[in-house]
Coordinates of N, CA and C in Angstrom, one line a residue:
Chain M
K1 N 107.1 99.9 125.1 CA 107.4 99.6 123.7 C 106.1 99.7 122.9
Q2 N 106.2 100.3 121.7 CA 105.1 100.4 120.9 C 104.9 99.1 120.1
E3 N 103.7 98.6 120.2 CA 103.4 97.3 119.5 C 102.1 97.5 118.7
V4 N 102.0 96.7 117.6 CA 100.9 96.7 116.7 C 100.5 95.2 116.6
T5 N 99.2 95.0 116.8 CA 98.7 93.6 116.7 C 97.6 93.5 115.8
Q6 N 97.6 92.4 115.0 CA 96.5 92.1 114.1 C 95.9 90.7 114.4
I7 N 94.7 90.6 114.7 CA 94.0 89.3 115.0 C 92.7 89.4 114.2
P8 N 92.3 88.3 113.5 CA 93.0 87.0 113.4 C 94.2 87.0 112.4
A9 N 95.0 86.0 112.4 CA 96.1 85.8 111.4 C 95.5 85.5 110.1
A10 N 94.4 84.8 110.0 CA 93.8 84.4 108.7 C 92.3 84.5 108.8
L11 N 91.7 84.8 107.7 CA 90.2 85.0 107.6 C 89.7 84.6 106.3
S12 N 88.6 83.8 106.2 CA 88.0 83.4 105.0 C 86.6 83.9 105.0
V13 N 86.2 84.5 103.8 CA 84.9 85.1 103.7 C 84.3 84.8 102.4
P14 N 83.0 84.5 102.3 CA 82.3 84.2 101.0 C 82.3 85.5 100.2
E15 N 82.4 85.4 98.9 CA 82.4 86.5 98.0 C 81.1 87.3 98.2
G16 N 81.2 88.6 98.1 CA 80.1 89.5 98.2 C 79.8 90.1 99.6
E17 N 80.4 89.4 100.6 CA 80.2 89.9 102.0 C 81.0 91.1 102.3
N18 N 80.5 91.9 103.2 CA 81.3 93.0 103.8 C 82.1 92.4 104.9
L19 N 83.3 93.0 105.1 CA 84.2 92.4 106.2 C 85.0 93.5 106.9
V20 N 85.5 93.2 108.1 CA 86.3 94.1 108.8 C 87.6 93.5 109.3
L21 N 88.7 94.1 109.0 CA 90.0 93.7 109.5 C 90.4 94.6 110.7
N22 N 91.0 94.0 111.7 CA 91.3 94.7 112.9 C 92.8 94.9 113.1
C23 N 93.1 96.0 113.8 CA 94.5 96.4 114.1 C 94.4 97.1 115.4
S24 N 95.2 96.7 116.4 CA 95.3 97.4 117.7 C 96.7 97.8 118.0
F25 N 96.9 98.9 118.7 CA 98.2 99.4 119.0 C 98.2 99.8 120.5
T26 N 99.4 99.9 121.1 CA 99.6 100.1 122.5 C 99.8 101.5 122.9
D27 N 100.2 102.4 122.0 CA 100.5 103.8 122.3 C 99.4 104.7 121.7
S28 N 98.7 105.3 122.5 CA 97.6 106.2 122.0 C 98.1 107.5 121.4
A29 N 99.4 107.7 121.6 CA 100.1 108.9 121.0 C 100.5 108.6 119.5
I30 N 99.6 107.9 118.8 CA 99.9 107.5 117.4 C 99.8 108.8 116.5
Y31 N 100.8 108.9 115.6 CA 100.7 110.0 114.7 C 99.9 109.7 113.5
N32 N 100.1 108.6 112.9 CA 99.2 108.1 111.8 C 99.3 106.6 111.7
L33 N 98.4 106.0 110.9 CA 98.4 104.6 110.7 C 98.1 104.3 109.2
Q34 N 98.9 103.4 108.7 CA 98.8 103.0 107.3 C 98.3 101.6 107.2
W35 N 97.5 101.3 106.2 CA 97.1 100.0 105.8 C 97.7 99.6 104.5
F36 N 98.3 98.4 104.4 CA 98.9 97.9 103.2 C 98.3 96.6 102.8
R37 N 98.5 96.3 101.5 CA 98.1 95.0 100.9 C 99.3 94.4 100.4
Q38 N 99.5 93.1 100.7 CA 100.6 92.3 100.1 C 100.1 91.1 99.4
D39 N 100.4 90.9 98.1 CA 100.1 89.7 97.4 C 101.3 88.8 97.5
P40 N 101.0 87.5 97.4 CA 102.1 86.5 97.6 C 103.3 86.7 96.7
G41 N 104.5 86.8 97.4 CA 105.7 87.0 96.6 C 105.9 88.4 96.1
K42 N 105.1 89.3 96.6 CA 105.2 90.7 96.1 C 105.5 91.7 97.2
G43 N 105.8 92.9 96.9 CA 106.0 93.9 97.9 C 104.7 94.4 98.4
L44 N 104.7 95.5 99.3 CA 103.6 96.0 99.9 C 103.0 97.2 99.1
T45 N 101.7 97.3 99.0 CA 101.1 98.4 98.3 C 100.3 99.2 99.4
S46 N 100.5 100.5 99.4 CA 99.8 101.3 100.4 C 98.3 101.4 100.0
L47 N 97.4 101.2 100.9 CA 96.0 101.4 100.6 C 95.4 102.7 101.1
L48 N 95.7 102.9 102.4 CA 95.1 104.1 103.0 C 96.1 104.6 104.1
L49 N 96.2 105.9 104.3 CA 96.9 106.5 105.4 C 95.9 107.3 106.2
I50 N 95.8 107.1 107.5 CA 94.8 107.9 108.2 C 95.6 108.6 109.3
Q51 N 95.4 109.9 109.4 CA 96.1 110.8 110.3 C 95.4 110.7 111.7
S52 N 96.1 111.0 112.8 CA 95.6 110.9 114.1 C 94.4 111.9 114.3
S53 N 94.4 113.0 113.5 CA 93.4 114.0 113.6 C 92.1 113.6 112.8
Q54 N 92.2 112.5 112.0 CA 91.1 112.0 111.3 C 90.4 110.8 112.0
R55 N 89.2 110.6 111.7 CA 88.6 109.4 112.2 C 88.4 108.3 111.2
E56 N 88.3 108.8 109.9 CA 88.0 107.8 108.8 C 88.7 108.3 107.6
Q57 N 89.0 107.3 106.7 CA 89.6 107.6 105.4 C 89.0 106.6 104.4
T58 N 88.6 107.0 103.2 CA 87.9 106.1 102.3 C 88.6 106.1 101.0
S59 N 88.6 104.9 100.3 CA 89.1 104.8 99.0 C 88.3 103.7 98.3
G60 N 87.4 104.1 97.4 CA 86.6 103.1 96.7 C 85.8 102.2 97.7
R61 N 86.0 100.9 97.7 CA 85.3 100.0 98.6 C 86.0 99.9 100.0
L62 N 87.0 100.6 100.2 CA 87.8 100.5 101.4 C 87.5 101.7 102.3
N63 N 87.3 101.4 103.6 CA 87.2 102.5 104.6 C 88.0 102.1 105.8
A64 N 88.9 103.0 106.2 CA 89.7 102.8 107.4 C 89.3 103.8 108.5
S65 N 89.2 103.3 109.7 CA 88.9 104.1 110.9 C 90.0 104.1 111.8
L66 N 90.1 105.1 112.7 CA 91.2 105.2 113.7 C 90.6 105.7 115.0
D67 N 90.7 105.0 116.1 CA 90.2 105.4 117.4 C 91.4 105.4 118.3
K68 N 92.0 106.5 118.6 CA 93.2 106.6 119.4 C 92.9 106.2 120.8
S69 N 91.8 106.6 121.4 CA 91.5 106.3 122.8 C 91.4 104.8 123.1
S70 N 90.9 104.1 122.1 CA 90.8 102.6 122.3 C 91.9 101.9 121.8
G71 N 92.8 102.5 121.0 CA 94.0 101.9 120.5 C 93.6 100.9 119.3
R72 N 92.6 101.3 118.5 CA 92.2 100.4 117.5 C 92.0 101.1 116.1
S73 N 92.3 100.4 115.1 CA 92.0 100.8 113.7 C 91.3 99.6 113.0
T74 N 90.3 99.9 112.2 CA 89.7 98.9 111.4 C 89.7 99.2 109.9
L75 N 89.8 98.2 109.1 CA 89.7 98.3 107.6 C 88.5 97.6 107.2
Y76 N 87.5 98.3 106.6 CA 86.3 97.8 106.2 C 86.4 97.6 104.7
I77 N 86.0 96.4 104.2 CA 86.0 96.1 102.8 C 84.6 95.8 102.4
A78 N 84.0 96.6 101.5 CA 82.6 96.3 101.1 C 82.5 95.4 99.9
A79 N 81.5 94.6 99.9 CA 81.2 93.8 98.7 C 82.5 93.0 98.2
S80 N 83.0 92.2 99.1 CA 84.3 91.5 98.8 C 84.3 90.8 97.5
Q81 N 85.5 90.7 96.8 CA 85.7 90.0 95.6 C 86.9 89.1 95.7
P82 N 87.0 88.1 94.9 CA 88.1 87.2 94.9 C 89.4 87.9 94.8
G83 N 89.5 89.0 94.0 CA 90.7 89.8 93.8 C 91.1 90.5 95.1
D84 N 90.3 90.5 96.1 CA 90.7 91.1 97.4 C 91.5 90.2 98.2
S85 N 91.6 88.9 97.8 CA 92.4 87.9 98.6 C 93.9 88.4 98.6
A86 N 94.4 88.5 99.8 CA 95.8 89.0 100.0 C 96.0 89.1 101.5
T87 N 97.3 89.4 101.8 CA 97.5 89.7 103.2 C 97.5 91.2 103.5
Y88 N 96.8 91.6 104.5 CA 96.6 93.0 104.8 C 97.4 93.3 106.1
L89 N 98.3 94.3 106.0 CA 99.1 94.7 107.1 C 98.8 96.2 107.5
C90 N 98.8 96.4 108.8 CA 98.7 97.8 109.3 C 100.0 98.2 110.0
A91 N 100.3 99.4 110.0 CA 101.5 99.9 110.5 C 101.3 101.3 111.1
G92 N 101.8 101.5 112.3 CA 101.6 102.7 113.1 C 102.9 103.6 113.0
N93 N 102.7 104.9 112.9 CA 103.8 105.8 113.0 C 103.5 106.6 114.3
F94 N 104.5 106.4 115.2 CA 104.3 107.0 116.6 C 105.2 108.3 116.7
G95 N 105.5 109.0 115.6 CA 106.1 110.2 115.7 C 107.6 110.2 115.7
N96 N 108.2 109.0 115.4 CA 109.6 108.8 115.4 C 110.2 108.5 114.0
E97 N 109.5 108.9 112.9 CA 109.9 108.7 111.5 C 109.9 107.2 111.1
K98 N 109.4 106.3 111.9 CA 109.5 104.9 111.6 C 108.1 104.3 111.8
L99 N 107.9 103.2 111.0 CA 106.7 102.4 111.1 C 106.9 101.2 112.0
T100 N 105.9 100.9 112.8 CA 105.8 99.6 113.5 C 104.7 98.8 112.9
F101 N 105.0 97.6 112.4 CA 104.1 96.8 111.6 C 103.4 95.8 112.5
G102 N 102.2 95.4 112.2 CA 101.5 94.3 112.7 C 102.0 93.1 111.8
T103 N 101.6 91.9 112.2 CA 102.0 90.7 111.5 C 101.1 90.3 110.4
G104 N 100.0 91.0 110.2 CA 99.1 90.9 109.1 C 98.0 89.9 109.3
T105 N 96.9 90.1 108.4 CA 95.8 89.1 108.4 C 95.7 88.6 106.9
R106 N 95.8 87.3 106.8 CA 95.7 86.7 105.4 C 94.2 86.5 105.1
L107 N 93.7 87.2 104.1 CA 92.3 87.2 103.7 C 92.1 86.4 102.5
T108 N 91.2 85.4 102.6 CA 90.8 84.6 101.4 C 89.3 84.9 101.2
I109 N 89.0 85.3 99.9 CA 87.6 85.5 99.5 C 87.2 84.2 98.7
I110 N 86.2 83.5 99.2 CA 85.7 82.3 98.6 C 84.7 82.6 97.5
P111 N 85.0 82.2 96.3 CA 84.0 82.4 95.2 C 82.7 81.7 95.3
Chain R
N1 N 107.3 106.6 85.8 CA 108.1 106.4 87.0 C 108.2 104.9 87.3
A2 N 109.4 104.4 87.6 CA 109.6 103.0 88.0 C 109.2 102.8 89.5
G3 N 109.3 103.9 90.3 CA 109.0 103.8 91.7 C 110.2 103.3 92.4
V4 N 110.1 102.3 93.2 CA 111.2 101.7 94.0 C 111.6 100.4 93.3
T5 N 112.9 100.3 92.9 CA 113.4 99.0 92.3 C 114.4 98.4 93.2
Q6 N 114.4 97.1 93.2 CA 115.4 96.3 93.9 C 116.0 95.2 93.1
T7 N 117.3 95.0 93.3 CA 118.0 93.9 92.6 C 119.0 93.3 93.6
P8 N 119.2 92.0 93.5 CA 118.5 91.0 92.7 C 117.2 90.6 93.2
K9 N 116.4 89.8 92.5 CA 115.1 89.3 93.0 C 115.3 88.2 93.9
F10 N 116.4 87.4 93.7 CA 116.6 86.2 94.5 C 118.1 85.9 94.5
R11 N 118.6 85.4 95.6 CA 120.0 85.1 95.7 C 120.2 84.0 96.7
I12 N 121.1 83.1 96.4 CA 121.6 82.1 97.4 C 123.0 82.4 97.8
L13 N 123.3 82.5 99.1 CA 124.6 82.8 99.6 C 125.1 81.7 100.4
K14 N 126.4 81.5 100.4 CA 127.0 80.5 101.4 C 127.3 81.3 102.6
I15 N 127.3 80.6 103.8 CA 127.7 81.2 105.0 C 129.1 81.8 104.9
G16 N 129.2 83.1 105.4 CA 130.4 83.8 105.4 C 130.6 84.7 104.2
Q17 N 129.8 84.5 103.1 CA 129.9 85.3 101.9 C 129.3 86.7 102.2
S18 N 129.6 87.7 101.4 CA 129.1 89.0 101.5 C 128.3 89.4 100.2
M19 N 127.4 90.3 100.3 CA 126.7 90.8 99.1 C 126.1 92.1 99.4
T20 N 125.7 92.8 98.3 CA 125.0 94.1 98.5 C 123.7 94.0 97.8
L21 N 122.7 94.4 98.5 CA 121.3 94.5 97.9 C 121.1 95.9 97.4
Q22 N 120.7 96.0 96.2 CA 120.6 97.4 95.6 C 119.1 97.9 95.7
C23 N 119.0 99.2 96.0 CA 117.7 99.8 96.0 C 117.8 101.2 95.4
T24 N 116.9 101.5 94.5 CA 116.8 102.8 93.8 C 115.4 103.3 93.7
Q25 N 115.2 104.6 94.0 CA 113.9 105.2 93.8 C 114.0 106.4 92.9
D26 N 113.0 106.6 92.1 CA 113.0 107.8 91.2 C 111.9 108.8 91.5
M27 N 111.5 108.8 92.8 CA 110.4 109.8 93.2 C 111.0 111.0 93.9
N28 N 112.3 111.1 94.0 CA 112.9 112.2 94.7 C 112.5 112.2 96.2
H29 N 112.4 111.0 96.7 CA 112.0 110.9 98.2 C 113.2 111.2 99.0
N30 N 113.0 111.8 100.2 CA 114.1 112.0 101.1 C 114.4 110.8 102.0
Y31 N 113.3 110.1 102.4 CA 113.4 109.0 103.3 C 113.5 107.7 102.6
M32 N 114.4 106.8 103.0 CA 114.5 105.5 102.5 C 114.7 104.5 103.7
Y33 N 114.2 103.3 103.5 CA 114.1 102.3 104.5 C 114.5 100.9 104.0
W34 N 115.1 100.1 104.9 CA 115.3 98.7 104.6 C 114.6 97.9 105.7
Y35 N 113.8 96.9 105.3 CA 113.1 96.0 106.2 C 113.4 94.6 105.8
R36 N 113.3 93.7 106.8 CA 113.3 92.3 106.5 C 112.0 91.7 107.0
Q37 N 111.5 90.7 106.2 CA 110.2 90.1 106.6 C 110.4 88.6 106.7
D38 N 110.2 88.1 107.9 CA 110.3 86.7 108.2 C 108.9 86.1 108.3
P39 N 108.6 84.9 108.0 CA 107.3 84.3 108.0 C 106.7 84.5 109.4
G40 N 105.5 85.0 109.4 CA 104.7 85.2 110.6 C 105.2 86.2 111.6
M41 N 106.3 87.0 111.2 CA 106.9 87.9 112.1 C 106.7 89.4 111.7
G42 N 106.0 89.7 110.6 CA 105.9 91.1 110.3 C 107.2 91.6 109.7
L43 N 107.2 92.9 109.5 CA 108.4 93.6 108.9 C 109.2 94.2 110.1
K44 N 110.5 94.0 110.0 CA 111.3 94.7 111.0 C 112.3 95.6 110.3
L45 N 112.4 96.8 110.9 CA 113.3 97.9 110.3 C 114.7 97.6 110.5
I46 N 115.6 97.6 109.5 CA 117.0 97.3 109.6 C 117.7 98.6 109.8
Y47 N 117.6 99.5 108.8 CA 118.2 100.8 108.7 C 117.3 101.7 108.0
Y48 N 117.5 103.0 108.2 CA 116.8 104.0 107.5 C 117.6 105.2 107.2
S49 N 117.2 106.1 106.3 CA 117.9 107.3 106.0 C 117.0 108.4 105.8
V50 N 117.3 109.6 106.3 CA 116.4 110.8 106.1 C 116.9 111.7 105.0
G51 N 118.0 111.3 104.4 CA 118.5 112.1 103.3 C 119.9 111.7 103.0
A52 N 120.4 112.1 101.8 CA 121.8 111.7 101.4 C 122.8 112.1 102.5
G53 N 123.6 111.1 102.8 CA 124.7 111.2 103.8 C 124.3 111.0 105.2
I54 N 123.0 110.7 105.5 CA 122.5 110.5 106.8 C 121.8 109.1 106.9
T55 N 122.3 108.2 107.8 CA 121.7 106.9 108.0 C 121.5 106.7 109.5
D56 N 120.6 105.8 109.9 CA 120.4 105.5 111.3 C 119.9 104.1 111.4
K57 N 120.2 103.5 112.6 CA 119.8 102.1 112.8 C 118.4 102.0 113.1
G58 N 117.8 100.8 112.7 CA 116.5 100.5 113.1 C 116.5 99.5 114.2
E59 N 115.5 98.5 114.1 CA 115.3 97.6 115.2 C 116.3 96.4 115.2
V60 N 116.7 96.0 113.9 CA 117.6 94.8 113.8 C 118.8 95.1 112.9
P61 N 119.7 96.0 113.3 CA 120.8 96.4 112.4 C 122.0 95.4 112.4
N62 N 122.1 94.5 113.3 CA 123.3 93.8 113.4 C 123.5 92.9 112.2
G63 N 124.8 92.9 111.7 CA 125.1 92.1 110.5 C 124.9 92.8 109.2
Y64 N 124.5 94.1 109.2 CA 124.2 94.8 108.0 C 124.9 96.2 108.1
N65 N 125.1 96.8 106.9 CA 125.6 98.1 106.8 C 124.9 98.8 105.6
V66 N 124.8 100.1 105.7 CA 124.1 100.9 104.6 C 125.0 102.1 104.4
S67 N 124.7 102.7 103.2 CA 125.2 104.0 102.8 C 124.2 104.8 102.0
R68 N 124.3 106.1 102.0 CA 123.4 106.9 101.2 C 124.1 108.1 100.6
S69 N 124.8 107.8 99.5 CA 125.6 108.8 98.9 C 124.8 109.7 97.9
T70 N 123.6 109.2 97.5 CA 122.8 110.0 96.6 C 121.3 109.9 97.1
T71 N 120.5 110.8 96.6 CA 119.1 110.7 97.0 C 118.4 109.4 96.5
E72 N 118.8 109.0 95.3 CA 118.2 107.9 94.7 C 118.5 106.5 95.2
D73 N 119.7 106.3 95.7 CA 120.2 104.9 96.0 C 120.4 104.7 97.5
F74 N 120.1 103.5 97.9 CA 120.3 103.1 99.3 C 120.6 101.7 99.4
P75 N 121.9 101.3 99.1 CA 122.3 99.9 99.1 C 122.4 99.3 100.6
L76 N 122.1 98.1 100.7 CA 122.2 97.3 102.0 C 123.3 96.3 101.8
R77 N 124.3 96.3 102.7 CA 125.5 95.4 102.6 C 125.4 94.4 103.7
L78 N 125.5 93.1 103.3 CA 125.6 92.0 104.3 C 127.0 91.5 104.3
E79 N 127.6 91.6 105.5 CA 129.0 91.1 105.6 C 128.9 89.7 106.4
L80 N 129.6 88.8 105.9 CA 129.7 87.5 106.6 C 128.3 86.9 106.9
A81 N 127.6 86.5 105.8 CA 126.3 86.1 105.8 C 126.1 84.9 106.7
A82 N 125.0 84.9 107.5 CA 124.6 83.8 108.4 C 123.2 83.3 108.1
P83 N 123.0 82.0 108.4 CA 121.6 81.4 108.1 C 120.5 82.3 108.7
S84 N 120.7 83.0 109.8 CA 119.7 83.9 110.4 C 119.3 85.0 109.5
Q85 N 120.1 85.3 108.5 CA 119.8 86.4 107.6 C 119.0 85.9 106.4
T86 N 118.6 84.7 106.4 CA 117.7 84.2 105.4 C 116.3 84.9 105.6
S87 N 115.9 85.6 104.6 CA 114.7 86.4 104.8 C 114.3 87.0 103.4
V88 N 113.2 87.8 103.4 CA 112.9 88.6 102.3 C 113.1 90.1 102.7
Y89 N 113.9 90.8 101.9 CA 114.3 92.1 102.2 C 113.5 93.1 101.3
F90 N 112.9 94.1 101.9 CA 112.2 95.1 101.2 C 112.8 96.5 101.5
C91 N 112.9 97.2 100.4 CA 113.3 98.6 100.4 C 112.1 99.5 100.3
A92 N 112.0 100.6 100.9 CA 110.9 101.5 100.8 C 111.3 103.0 100.8
S93 N 110.5 103.8 100.3 CA 110.8 105.3 100.4 C 109.6 106.1 100.7
S94 N 109.8 107.3 101.2 CA 108.7 108.2 101.4 C 109.3 109.7 101.3
Y95 N 108.4 110.6 101.0 CA 108.8 112.0 100.9 C 109.2 112.5 102.3
G96 N 108.4 112.3 103.3 CA 108.7 112.7 104.6 C 108.6 111.5 105.6
G97 N 109.0 111.7 106.8 CA 109.0 110.6 107.8 C 107.6 110.1 108.2
A98 N 106.5 110.9 108.0 CA 105.2 110.5 108.3 C 104.3 110.4 107.1
E99 N 104.9 110.3 105.9 CA 104.2 110.2 104.7 C 104.0 108.7 104.3
T100 N 103.2 108.5 103.3 CA 103.0 107.1 102.7 C 104.3 106.5 102.3
Q101 N 104.6 105.3 102.7 CA 105.8 104.6 102.2 C 105.5 103.8 101.0
Y102 N 106.4 103.8 100.0 CA 106.3 103.0 98.8 C 107.3 101.9 98.8
F103 N 106.9 100.7 98.5 CA 107.8 99.6 98.7 C 108.3 99.0 97.3
G104 N 109.5 98.5 97.3 CA 110.0 97.8 96.2 C 109.4 96.3 96.2
P105 N 109.8 95.5 95.2 CA 109.2 94.2 95.0 C 109.9 93.2 95.9
G106 N 111.0 93.5 96.5 CA 111.7 92.6 97.5 C 112.8 91.8 96.9
T107 N 113.7 91.4 97.7 CA 114.8 90.5 97.4 C 114.7 89.3 98.3
R108 N 114.6 88.1 97.8 CA 114.5 86.9 98.6 C 116.0 86.3 98.7
L109 N 116.4 86.2 99.9 CA 117.8 85.8 100.2 C 117.8 84.5 101.0
L110 N 118.6 83.5 100.5 CA 118.7 82.3 101.2 C 120.2 82.1 101.5
V111 N 120.5 81.9 102.8 CA 121.9 81.6 103.2 C 122.0 80.2 103.7
L112 N 122.9 79.5 103.0 CA 123.1 78.1 103.3 C 124.5 77.7 103.8

């Protein structure tokens, strides 16, 4: 069974620091992986989609990496801001037209 | 573009009642999805559709039904509501099965 795991469940970081969020998956035959942001009481907003043929994808202060052989993806956030506080979810597509979600990391940026 | 819209935003149901959660997208996407999100459990796929007239079960389909008569609409029907269906329901759409998914704002459902 394909599983996606995010540890830790919560993370607090002082403003201005760079940080890394982790996502691991059990099936190395991953097709692509998406990172989402969810604000309290809101829907999910797609941040980055990284294909299995890519190693990195960047958008502004965000950089996502994908390592199929180790079953890991990371989301790097540079120069964190209080507005980055949210829950971040990763989801893997394993070639079956469906996403398997992790349970998310709740990020708090401390001013 | 409104993107993905969902109605209602919040609803309280009594056990045994039925209701339909509405989902509409205006991006001409082929794929549409229904998820439920429970605290600390991540999102679970209920049903999905790859195009008008085609639907398929996801991970947790029991107690739900869907239809896809048009490209734009993908309603989710709850029959005989149970407390276990208390959750937040999200609709999403994408152009293809491996493309970025776009989510609606969610419907919070409480079954008492």
